[in-house]
């Protein structure tokens, strides 16, 4: 093979590799608190199905919780920690009253050089205090957000989760949704096609997915922001806005 062809061939091979999905994990210590009380939320920027590695995460631009229509700023509760040598975050918050609370995170924009764009995934997870079953579909009002149509707490493995992708509060037709499971090391993907499940919402922005295994599942709807951002070289580049929700499925055997 002539040396002059090597750079072009290497570029073609690189371009042919499937992109690895980035997920901002927002995983609480429990999705249901039967007796209320404190819940710990771990924030990690990582590749869930591959078990990592975690990536460096700067302090979020915004982190809070929506409870009974009121938003509480949780930024003062954040503490830094290390996961795979990268910075991640943790907070603890008390839920003394019955009802669902929607924890949400707006990360700082992440520059993805392989795709030539910034990524901002607005992430949320619902925790139900005293197993009330109320308030689980409350919306934070994020620029990109998933409205759950299935209660996102107290779900069994095998349950169907359904949600609506919203952009600026309106359904986003035919949005692409990536799905990954937080791998505990018990599953090896047969090949790269199995790492990230991909589906598309319908004309009303609605999607459904059956969670086949117990554990935490992330649903990330990928949208393009209306306005670009300025890259380090001064170029105007697109911004991927993600609407991400985390849902736990529990095995009926109790595992």
Coordinates of N, CA and C in Angstrom, one line a residue:
X1 N 0.8 -1.2 0.0 CA 0.0 0.0 0.0 C 0.9 1.2 0.0
X2 N 0.6 2.2 -0.8 CA 1.4 3.4 -0.9 C 1.2 4.3 0.3
X3 N 2.3 4.8 0.9 CA 2.2 5.6 2.1 C 1.2 6.8 2.0
X4 N 1.1 7.4 0.8 CA 0.2 8.5 0.6 C -1.3 8.2 0.9
X5 N -1.6 6.9 0.8 CA -3.0 6.5 1.0 C -3.3 6.3 2.5
X6 N -2.3 6.2 3.3 CA -2.5 5.8 4.7 C -3.4 6.9 5.5
X7 N -3.1 8.2 5.4 CA -3.9 9.1 6.1 C -5.3 9.1 5.8
X8 N -5.6 9.0 4.4 CA -7.0 8.9 4.0 C -7.7 7.6 4.5
X9 N -7.0 6.5 4.5 CA -7.5 5.3 4.9 C -7.8 5.3 6.4
X10 N -6.9 5.9 7.2 CA -7.1 6.0 8.6 C -8.3 6.8 9.0
X11 N -8.4 7.9 8.2 CA -9.6 8.8 8.4 C -10.9 8.1 8.1
X12 N -10.9 7.3 7.1 CA -12.1 6.5 6.7 C -12.4 5.5 7.8
X13 N -11.4 4.8 8.3 CA -11.7 3.8 9.3 C -12.2 4.5 10.6
X14 N -11.6 5.7 11.0 CA -12.1 6.4 12.2 C -13.5 6.8 12.0
X15 N -13.9 7.3 10.8 CA -15.2 7.8 10.6 C -16.2 6.7 10.6
X16 N -15.8 5.4 10.3 CA -16.7 4.3 10.2 C -17.0 3.8 11.6
X17 N -16.2 4.2 12.6 CA -16.4 3.6 14.0 C -17.7 4.2 14.6
X18 N -18.5 3.5 15.2 CA -19.7 4.0 15.8 C -19.4 5.0 16.9
X19 N -20.1 6.1 17.0 CA -19.9 7.1 18.1 C -20.4 6.5 19.4
X20 N -19.6 6.7 20.4 CA -19.9 6.3 21.7 C -20.8 7.3 22.4
X21 N -21.9 6.8 22.9 CA -22.9 7.7 23.5 C -22.4 8.2 24.9
X22 N -22.5 9.5 25.1 CA -22.2 10.1 26.4 C -23.5 10.3 27.2
X23 N -23.5 9.9 28.5 CA -24.7 10.0 29.3 C -24.3 10.7 30.6
X24 N -25.1 11.7 31.0 CA -24.9 12.3 32.4 C -25.8 11.4 33.3
X25 N -25.1 10.6 34.1 CA -25.9 9.7 35.0 C -26.3 10.6 36.2
X26 N -27.5 10.5 36.6 CA -28.0 11.1 37.8 C -28.8 10.0 38.5
X27 N -28.0 9.3 39.4 CA -28.5 8.1 40.0 C -28.7 8.3 41.5
X28 N -30.0 8.2 41.9 CA -30.3 8.4 43.4 C -30.0 7.1 44.1
X29 N -29.9 7.2 45.4 CA -29.7 6.0 46.2 C -30.9 5.1 46.2
X30 N -32.1 5.6 45.9 CA -33.3 4.9 45.7 C -34.3 5.7 44.9
X31 N -35.2 5.0 44.2 CA -36.2 5.8 43.4 C -37.5 5.9 44.3
X32 N -37.6 5.1 45.3 CA -38.7 5.2 46.2 C -38.2 5.2 47.6
X33 N -38.7 6.1 48.5 CA -38.3 6.2 49.9 C -39.6 5.8 50.7
X34 N -39.8 4.6 51.1 CA -41.0 4.2 51.8 C -41.3 5.0 53.0
X35 N -40.3 5.5 53.7 CA -40.4 6.2 54.9 C -39.9 7.7 54.8
X36 N -39.7 8.1 53.6 CA -39.2 9.5 53.4 C -37.7 9.5 53.8
X37 N -37.2 10.7 54.1 CA -35.9 10.9 54.6 C -34.9 11.3 53.5
X38 N -33.6 11.2 53.8 CA -32.5 11.6 52.9 C -32.3 10.7 51.7
X39 N -32.0 11.3 50.6 CA -31.6 10.6 49.4 C -30.3 11.2 48.8
X40 N -29.4 10.3 48.4 CA -28.1 10.7 47.8 C -28.2 10.6 46.3
X41 N -27.7 11.6 45.6 CA -27.7 11.7 44.2 C -26.3 11.7 43.7
X42 N -25.9 10.8 42.8 CA -24.6 10.7 42.2 C -24.7 11.2 40.8
X43 N -23.8 12.2 40.4 CA -23.8 12.7 39.1 C -22.4 12.3 38.5
X44 N -22.5 11.6 37.3 CA -21.3 11.1 36.7 C -21.5 11.2 35.2
X45 N -20.5 11.8 34.5 CA -20.5 11.9 33.0 C -19.8 10.7 32.5
X46 N -20.5 9.7 31.8 CA -19.8 8.4 31.5 C -20.5 7.7 30.4
X47 N -20.1 6.5 30.2 CA -20.7 5.6 29.1 C -21.3 4.4 29.9
X48 N -22.6 4.5 30.2 CA -23.2 3.5 31.1 C -23.1 2.0 30.7
X49 N -23.4 1.7 29.5 CA -23.5 0.3 29.1 C -22.1 -0.3 29.1
X50 N -21.1 0.5 28.8 CA -19.7 0.1 28.7 C -19.0 0.1 30.1
X51 N -19.7 0.5 31.1 CA -19.1 0.6 32.5 C -18.1 1.7 32.6
X52 N -18.2 2.7 31.8 CA -17.2 3.8 31.8 C -16.3 3.8 30.6
X53 N -15.2 4.5 30.6 CA -14.7 5.2 31.8 C -15.5 6.6 32.0
X54 N -15.5 7.0 33.2 CA -16.1 8.3 33.5 C -15.2 9.4 32.8
X55 N -15.8 10.5 32.5 CA -15.2 11.7 31.9 C -15.2 12.9 32.9
X56 N -14.3 13.8 32.7 CA -14.2 14.9 33.6 C -15.5 15.7 33.5
X57 N -16.1 16.1 34.7 CA -17.3 16.9 34.7 C -17.1 18.1 35.6
X58 N -17.2 19.3 35.0 CA -17.1 20.5 35.8 C -18.4 20.7 36.6
X59 N -18.4 21.6 37.6 CA -19.6 21.8 38.4 C -20.8 22.2 37.4
X60 N -21.9 21.6 37.6 CA -23.1 21.9 36.8 C -23.4 23.4 36.8
X61 N -24.0 23.9 35.7 CA -24.5 25.2 35.6 C -25.7 25.4 36.5
X62 N -26.4 24.4 36.7 CA -27.6 24.4 37.5 C -28.0 23.0 38.0
X63 N -28.3 22.9 39.3 CA -28.8 21.6 39.8 C -29.8 21.9 40.9
X64 N -31.0 21.2 40.8 CA -32.0 21.5 41.8 C -33.0 20.4 41.9
X65 N -34.1 20.7 42.6 CA -35.2 19.7 42.8 C -36.5 20.4 42.8
X66 N -37.5 19.9 42.0 CA -38.8 20.4 42.0 C -39.7 19.5 42.9
X67 N -40.3 20.2 43.9 CA -41.1 19.5 44.9 C -42.4 20.3 45.1
X68 N -43.5 19.8 44.9 CA -44.8 20.5 45.1 C -44.8 21.8 44.4
X69 N -44.3 21.9 43.2 CA -44.3 23.1 42.4 C -43.3 24.1 42.7
X70 N -42.4 23.9 43.7 CA -41.4 24.8 44.1 C -40.0 24.2 43.8
X71 N -39.1 25.0 43.2 CA -37.8 24.6 42.9 C -36.8 25.0 44.0
X72 N -36.0 24.1 44.4 CA -34.9 24.4 45.4 C -33.5 24.2 44.7
X73 N -32.7 25.2 44.9 CA -31.3 25.2 44.3 C -30.5 24.3 45.2
X74 N -29.9 23.3 44.6 CA -29.1 22.3 45.3 C -27.6 22.4 45.0
X75 N -27.2 23.5 44.3 CA -25.8 23.7 44.1 C -24.9 23.8 45.3
X76 N -25.4 24.4 46.4 CA -24.6 24.4 47.6 C -24.4 23.1 48.3
X77 N -25.2 22.1 47.9 CA -25.1 20.7 48.5 C -24.1 19.9 47.7
X78 N -23.6 20.3 46.6 CA -22.7 19.5 45.8 C -21.3 19.3 46.4
X79 N -20.8 18.1 46.3 CA -19.4 17.8 46.8 C -18.8 17.0 45.6
X80 N -17.5 17.4 45.4 CA -16.8 16.7 44.3 C -16.3 15.3 44.8
X81 N -16.2 14.4 43.9 CA -15.6 13.1 44.1 C -14.9 12.6 42.9
X82 N -14.2 11.5 43.0 CA -13.5 11.0 41.8 C -14.1 9.6 41.4
X83 N -14.3 9.5 40.1 CA -14.7 8.2 39.5 C -13.8 7.9 38.3
X84 N -13.1 6.8 38.3 CA -12.2 6.5 37.3 C -11.1 7.6 37.1
X85 N -10.8 8.3 38.2 CA -9.9 9.4 38.1 C -10.4 10.7 37.6
X86 N -11.7 10.7 37.3 CA -12.3 12.0 36.7 C -13.2 12.6 37.8
X87 N -13.4 13.9 37.7 CA -14.3 14.5 38.7 C -15.8 14.2 38.4
X88 N -16.5 13.8 39.5 CA -17.9 13.6 39.5 C -18.5 14.3 40.7
X89 N -19.8 14.3 40.9 CA -20.4 15.1 41.9 C -21.4 14.3 42.7
X90 N -21.7 14.7 43.9 CA -22.6 14.0 44.8 C -23.3 15.0 45.7
X91 N -24.6 14.8 46.0 CA -25.3 15.6 46.9 C -26.3 14.8 47.7
X92 N -26.7 15.2 48.8 CA -27.7 14.6 49.6 C -28.8 15.6 50.0
X93 N -30.1 15.2 49.9 CA -31.2 16.1 50.1 C -32.3 15.3 50.9
X94 N -32.9 16.0 51.8 CA -33.9 15.3 52.6 C -35.3 15.5 52.0
X95 N -36.1 14.5 52.0 CA -37.5 14.5 51.5 C -38.4 14.1 52.7
X96 N -38.8 15.0 53.5 CA -39.5 14.7 54.7 C -41.0 14.5 54.5
X97 N -41.5 15.0 53.4 CA -43.0 14.9 53.1 C -43.3 14.0 52.0
X98 N -44.5 13.5 52.0 CA -44.9 12.6 50.9 C -45.0 13.3 49.5
X99 N -44.7 12.6 48.5 CA -44.8 13.2 47.1 C -43.5 13.0 46.3
X100 N -43.7 13.0 45.0 CA -42.5 12.9 44.1 C -41.7 14.1 44.0
X101 N -40.4 14.0 43.9 CA -39.5 15.1 43.7 C -38.7 14.9 42.5
X102 N -38.6 15.9 41.6 CA -37.9 15.8 40.3 C -36.6 16.5 40.5
X103 N -35.5 15.7 40.6 CA -34.1 16.2 40.6 C -33.7 16.5 39.2
X104 N -33.0 17.6 39.0 CA -32.6 17.9 37.6 C -31.2 18.6 37.6
X105 N -30.6 18.4 36.5 CA -29.2 18.9 36.3 C -29.1 19.6 34.9
X106 N -28.5 20.8 34.9 CA -28.1 21.4 33.6 C -26.6 21.5 33.6
X107 N -25.9 20.6 32.9 CA -24.4 20.6 32.9 C -23.9 21.8 32.1
X108 N -22.6 22.1 32.3 CA -21.9 23.0 31.5 C -21.8 22.4 30.1
X109 N -21.8 23.2 29.0 CA -21.6 22.6 27.7 C -20.3 21.8 27.6
X110 N -20.4 20.7 26.9 CA -19.3 19.8 26.7 C -18.9 19.8 25.3
X111 N -17.6 20.1 25.0 CA -17.2 20.1 23.6 C -16.8 18.7 23.1
X112 N -17.4 18.2 22.1 CA -17.1 16.9 21.5 C -16.4 17.1 20.2
X113 N -15.1 17.0 20.2 CA -14.3 17.3 19.0 C -14.6 16.3 17.9
X114 N -14.9 15.0 18.3 CA -15.2 14.0 17.2 C -16.4 14.3 16.4
X115 N -17.3 15.1 17.0 CA -18.6 15.4 16.3 C -18.7 16.9 15.9
X116 N -17.7 17.7 16.4 CA -17.6 19.1 16.1 C -18.8 19.9 16.6
X117 N -19.2 19.6 17.8 CA -20.4 20.3 18.4 C -20.3 20.2 19.9
X118 N -21.1 21.1 20.6 CA -21.2 21.1 22.0 C -22.4 20.2 22.4
X119 N -22.3 19.7 23.6 CA -23.4 18.8 24.1 C -23.9 19.3 25.4
X120 N -25.2 19.5 25.5 CA -25.8 19.9 26.8 C -27.0 19.0 27.0
X121 N -26.9 18.0 27.9 CA -28.0 17.1 28.2 C -28.6 17.5 29.5
X122 N -29.9 18.0 29.4 CA -30.7 18.4 30.6 C -31.2 17.1 31.2
X123 N -30.8 16.8 32.4 CA -31.0 15.4 33.0 C -31.9 15.5 34.2
X124 N -32.8 14.5 34.4 CA -33.6 14.5 35.5 C -33.9 13.1 36.0
X125 N -34.3 12.9 37.2 CA -34.7 11.7 37.8 C -35.7 11.9 38.9
X126 N -36.7 11.1 39.0 CA -37.8 11.2 40.0 C -37.6 10.3 41.2
X127 N -37.8 10.9 42.4 CA -37.7 10.1 43.6 C -39.0 10.3 44.3
X128 N -39.7 9.2 44.7 CA -41.0 9.3 45.4 C -40.8 9.1 46.9
X129 N -41.2 10.1 47.6 CA -41.1 10.0 49.1 C -42.4 9.4 49.7
X130 N -42.2 8.5 50.6 CA -43.3 7.8 51.2 C -44.2 7.0 50.2
X131 N -43.6 6.6 49.1 CA -44.2 5.8 48.0 C -45.6 6.4 47.8
X132 N -45.7 7.7 47.6 CA -47.0 8.4 47.4 C -47.7 8.1 46.1
X133 N -46.9 8.0 45.0 CA -47.4 7.8 43.7 C -48.0 9.1 43.1
X134 N -47.6 10.2 43.7 CA -48.2 11.5 43.2 C -47.1 12.5 42.8
X135 N -47.4 13.3 41.8 CA -46.5 14.3 41.3 C -45.4 13.9 40.4
X136 N -45.4 12.6 39.9 CA -44.3 12.1 39.2 C -44.1 12.6 37.8
X137 N -45.2 13.3 37.2 CA -45.1 13.8 35.9 C -45.0 15.3 35.8
X138 N -44.6 15.9 37.0 CA -44.4 17.4 37.0 C -43.2 17.8 36.1
X139 N -43.4 18.9 35.4 CA -42.3 19.3 34.5 C -41.5 20.5 35.1
X140 N -40.2 20.4 34.9 CA -39.3 21.4 35.5 C -39.4 22.7 34.6
X141 N -39.6 22.5 33.3 CA -39.6 23.6 32.3 C -38.2 23.8 31.7
X142 N -37.5 22.7 31.5 CA -36.2 22.7 30.9 C -36.3 23.0 29.4
X143 N -35.3 23.5 28.7 CA -35.4 23.7 27.3 C -35.6 22.4 26.5
X144 N -35.1 21.3 27.0 CA -35.3 20.0 26.5 C -35.7 19.1 27.7
X145 N -36.8 18.4 27.6 CA -37.3 17.6 28.7 C -38.2 16.5 28.3
X146 N -38.1 15.4 29.0 CA -39.0 14.2 28.7 C -40.1 14.2 29.8
X147 N -41.4 14.2 29.3 CA -42.5 14.1 30.2 C -42.9 12.6 30.3
X148 N -42.7 12.0 31.4 CA -43.1 10.6 31.6 C -44.6 10.4 31.5
X149 N -45.0 9.4 30.7 CA -46.4 9.0 30.7 C -46.6 7.7 31.5
X150 N -45.5 7.0 31.7 CA -45.5 5.9 32.7 C -44.8 6.5 34.0
X151 N -45.5 6.2 35.1 CA -44.8 6.6 36.4 C -43.4 6.0 36.4
X152 N -42.4 6.9 36.6 CA -41.0 6.5 36.5 C -40.4 5.9 37.8
X153 N -41.3 5.5 38.7 CA -40.8 4.9 40.0 C -41.6 3.7 40.2
X154 N -41.0 2.7 41.0 CA -41.7 1.5 41.3 C -42.0 0.6 40.1
X155 N -41.1 0.5 39.2 CA -41.3 -0.3 38.0 C -40.6 -1.6 38.1
X156 N -41.2 -2.6 37.5 CA -40.6 -3.9 37.4 C -39.8 -4.1 36.1
X157 N -38.8 -4.9 36.1 CA -38.1 -5.3 34.9 C -39.1 -5.9 33.9
X158 N -39.1 -5.5 32.7 CA -40.1 -5.9 31.7 C -41.2 -5.0 31.5
X159 N -41.4 -3.9 32.4 CA -42.4 -2.9 32.2 C -42.0 -2.0 31.0
X160 N -43.1 -1.5 30.4 CA -42.9 -0.6 29.3 C -42.9 0.8 29.8
X161 N -41.8 1.6 29.4 CA -41.7 3.0 29.8 C -42.1 3.8 28.6
X162 N -43.0 4.8 28.8 CA -43.4 5.7 27.7 C -43.2 7.1 28.1
X163 N -42.7 7.9 27.2 CA -42.5 9.4 27.5 C -42.8 10.2 26.3
X164 N -42.8 11.5 26.5 CA -43.0 12.5 25.4 C -41.8 13.4 25.4
X165 N -41.1 13.5 24.3 CA -40.0 14.4 24.1 C -40.5 15.9 23.9
X166 N -40.0 16.8 24.8 CA -40.5 18.2 24.7 C -39.3 19.1 24.4
X167 N -39.5 20.0 23.5 CA -38.5 21.1 23.2 C -39.2 22.4 23.5
X168 N -38.7 23.2 24.4 CA -39.4 24.4 24.8 C -40.8 24.2 25.1
X169 N -41.1 23.1 25.8 CA -42.4 22.8 26.3 C -43.4 22.2 25.3
X170 N -42.9 22.0 24.0 CA -43.8 21.5 22.9 C -43.3 20.1 22.5
X171 N -44.2 19.2 22.1 CA -43.7 17.9 21.6 C -42.7 18.0 20.4
X172 N -41.7 17.2 20.4 CA -40.7 17.2 19.4 C -40.9 16.0 18.5
X173 N -41.5 16.2 17.3 CA -41.8 15.0 16.4 C -40.6 14.3 16.0
X174 N -40.6 13.0 16.0 CA -39.6 12.1 15.4 C -38.2 12.3 16.0
X175 N -38.2 12.8 17.3 CA -36.9 12.9 17.9 C -36.2 11.6 18.1
X176 N -34.9 11.5 17.9 CA -34.1 10.3 18.1 C -33.9 10.1 19.6
X177 N -34.1 8.9 20.1 CA -33.9 8.6 21.6 C -32.9 7.5 21.7
X178 N -31.8 7.8 22.5 CA -30.9 6.7 22.8 C -31.1 6.2 24.2
X179 N -31.0 4.9 24.3 CA -31.3 4.2 25.5 C -30.0 3.4 26.0
X180 N -29.6 3.5 27.2 CA -28.5 2.7 27.7 C -28.9 2.2 29.2
X181 N -28.3 1.1 29.5 CA -28.5 0.5 30.8 C -27.2 0.7 31.6
X182 N -27.2 1.0 32.9 CA -26.0 1.1 33.7 C -25.5 -0.3 34.0
X183 N -24.5 -0.7 33.3 CA -24.0 -2.1 33.3 C -23.2 -2.3 34.6
X184 N -23.6 -3.3 35.4 CA -23.0 -3.7 36.6 C -21.9 -4.7 36.4
X185 N -21.5 -4.9 35.1 CA -20.5 -5.9 34.8 C -21.0 -7.3 34.5
X186 N -22.3 -7.4 34.6 CA -22.9 -8.8 34.4 C -23.3 -9.1 32.9
X187 N -23.2 -8.0 32.0 CA -23.6 -8.2 30.6 C -22.5 -7.7 29.7
X188 N -22.1 -8.6 28.8 CA -21.1 -8.2 27.7 C -21.9 -8.1 26.4
X189 N -21.8 -6.9 25.8 CA -22.5 -6.7 24.5 C -21.9 -7.6 23.5
X190 N -22.7 -8.3 22.7 CA -22.1 -9.1 21.6 C -21.3 -8.3 20.6
X191 N -21.7 -7.1 20.3 CA -21.0 -6.2 19.5 C -21.5 -4.8 19.7
X192 N -20.9 -3.8 19.1 CA -21.2 -2.4 19.3 C -22.6 -2.0 19.1
X193 N -23.3 -2.7 18.2 CA -24.7 -2.4 17.9 C -25.6 -2.5 19.2
X194 N -25.2 -3.3 20.1 CA -26.0 -3.6 21.3 C -25.7 -2.6 22.5
X195 N -24.7 -1.8 22.3 CA -24.4 -0.9 23.4 C -25.4 0.2 23.7
X196 N -25.8 0.9 22.6 CA -26.8 2.0 22.7 C -28.0 1.5 21.9
X197 N -29.2 1.4 22.5 CA -30.4 1.1 21.8 C -30.9 2.5 21.2
X198 N -31.4 2.4 20.0 CA -31.9 3.7 19.4 C -33.3 3.5 18.9
X199 N -34.1 4.5 19.2 CA -35.5 4.5 18.7 C -35.9 5.9 18.3
X200 N -37.0 6.1 17.6 CA -37.4 7.4 17.2 C -38.9 7.6 17.8
X201 N -39.1 8.8 18.3 CA -40.4 9.2 18.8 C -41.4 9.3 17.6
X202 N -42.6 9.2 17.8 CA -43.6 9.4 16.7 C -43.9 10.8 16.4
X203 N -44.9 11.1 15.6 CA -45.2 12.4 15.2 C -45.6 13.3 16.4
X204 N -46.0 12.7 17.5 CA -46.4 13.5 18.7 C -45.3 13.6 19.7
X205 N -44.1 13.1 19.3 CA -43.0 13.1 20.3 C -43.0 12.0 21.3
X206 N -43.9 11.0 21.1 CA -44.0 9.9 22.1 C -43.2 8.7 21.7
X207 N -42.5 8.1 22.7 CA -41.7 6.9 22.5 C -42.0 5.9 23.6
X208 N -41.7 4.7 23.4 CA -41.9 3.6 24.4 C -40.7 2.6 24.3
X209 N -40.4 2.1 25.4 CA -39.3 1.1 25.4 C -39.5 0.1 26.6
X210 N -39.4 -1.2 26.3 CA -39.6 -2.2 27.4 C -38.2 -2.5 28.0
X211 N -38.1 -2.3 29.3 CA -36.8 -2.5 30.0 C -36.6 -3.9 30.3
X212 N -35.7 -4.6 29.6 CA -35.7 -6.1 29.8 C -34.9 -6.6 31.0
X213 N -34.2 -5.7 31.7 CA -33.4 -6.1 32.8 C -33.5 -5.1 34.0
X214 N -33.3 -5.7 35.2 CA -33.3 -4.8 36.4 C -32.1 -3.9 36.3
X215 N -32.3 -2.7 36.9 CA -31.2 -1.7 37.0 C -31.7 -0.3 36.5
X216 N -30.7 0.6 36.4 CA -31.1 1.9 35.9 C -30.9 2.0 34.4
X217 N -32.0 2.7 33.8 CA -32.0 2.9 32.4 C -32.1 4.4 32.1
X218 N -31.3 4.8 31.2 CA -31.2 6.2 30.7 C -31.9 6.4 29.4
X219 N -32.8 7.3 29.2 CA -33.4 7.7 28.0 C -33.0 9.1 27.6
X220 N -32.3 9.2 26.5 CA -31.8 10.5 26.1 C -32.3 10.9 24.7
X221 N -33.2 11.9 24.7 CA -33.7 12.4 23.4 C -32.8 13.4 22.9
X222 N -32.3 13.3 21.6 CA -31.3 14.2 21.1 C -32.0 15.2 20.1
X223 N -31.8 16.5 20.5 CA -32.3 17.6 19.7 C -31.2 18.6 19.3
X224 N -31.5 19.4 18.4 CA -30.5 20.5 18.0 C -31.0 21.8 18.5
X225 N -30.1 22.5 19.3 CA -30.5 23.8 19.8 C -30.8 24.8 18.7
X226 N -31.6 25.8 18.9 CA -31.9 26.8 17.9 C -30.7 27.7 17.6
X227 N -29.8 27.9 18.6 CA -28.7 28.8 18.4 C -27.4 28.1 18.5
X228 N -26.4 28.4 17.7 CA -25.1 27.7 17.9 C -24.3 28.4 19.0
X229 N -23.1 27.7 19.3 CA -22.2 28.3 20.3 C -20.9 28.5 19.6
X230 N -20.0 29.3 20.3 CA -18.7 29.7 19.7 C -17.7 28.7 20.3
X231 N -17.0 28.0 19.4 CA -15.9 27.1 19.8 C -14.7 27.9 20.1
X232 N -13.7 27.2 20.6 CA -12.5 27.8 21.1 C -11.7 28.5 19.9
X233 N -11.9 28.0 18.7 CA -11.3 28.6 17.5 C -12.1 29.8 17.0
X234 N -13.2 30.1 17.6 CA -14.0 31.2 17.1 C -15.1 30.8 16.2
X235 N -15.2 29.5 15.8 CA -16.2 29.1 14.8 C -17.5 28.9 15.5
X236 N -18.6 29.2 14.8 CA -19.9 28.9 15.3 C -20.3 27.4 15.0
X237 N -20.6 26.7 16.1 CA -20.8 25.3 15.9 C -22.2 24.9 16.5
X238 N -22.8 23.8 16.0 CA -24.1 23.4 16.5 C -24.0 22.9 18.0
X239 N -25.2 22.9 18.6 CA -25.3 22.4 20.0 C -26.3 21.3 20.1
X240 N -25.9 20.1 20.6 CA -26.9 19.1 20.8 C -27.5 19.2 22.2
X241 N -28.8 19.5 22.2 CA -29.6 19.5 23.4 C -30.2 18.2 23.7
X242 N -29.9 17.6 24.8 CA -30.5 16.3 25.2 C -31.5 16.4 26.3
X243 N -32.6 15.7 26.2 CA -33.5 15.6 27.2 C -33.3 14.2 27.8
X244 N -32.9 14.1 29.0 CA -32.5 12.8 29.6 C -33.2 12.5 30.9
X245 N -33.8 11.3 31.0 CA -34.5 10.9 32.2 C -33.9 9.5 32.6
X246 N -33.8 9.3 33.9 CA -33.3 8.0 34.4 C -34.5 7.3 35.1
X247 N -34.6 6.0 34.9 CA -35.7 5.2 35.4 C -35.1 3.9 35.9
X248 N -35.5 3.4 37.1 CA -35.0 2.2 37.6 C -36.1 1.1 37.4
X249 N -35.6 -0.1 37.0 CA -36.5 -1.3 36.9 C -36.0 -2.3 38.0
X250 N -36.9 -2.9 38.7 CA -36.6 -3.8 39.7 C -37.0 -5.2 39.4
X251 N -36.1 -6.2 39.7 CA -36.4 -7.6 39.4 C -37.5 -8.1 40.3
X252 N -38.5 -8.8 39.8 CA -39.6 -9.3 40.7 C -39.1 -10.3 41.7
X253 N -37.9 -10.8 41.5 CA -37.3 -11.8 42.5 C -36.7 -11.0 43.6
X254 N -36.6 -9.7 43.5 CA -36.1 -8.9 44.6 C -34.6 -8.5 44.4
X255 N -34.0 -8.9 43.2 CA -32.6 -8.7 43.0 C -32.4 -7.4 42.1

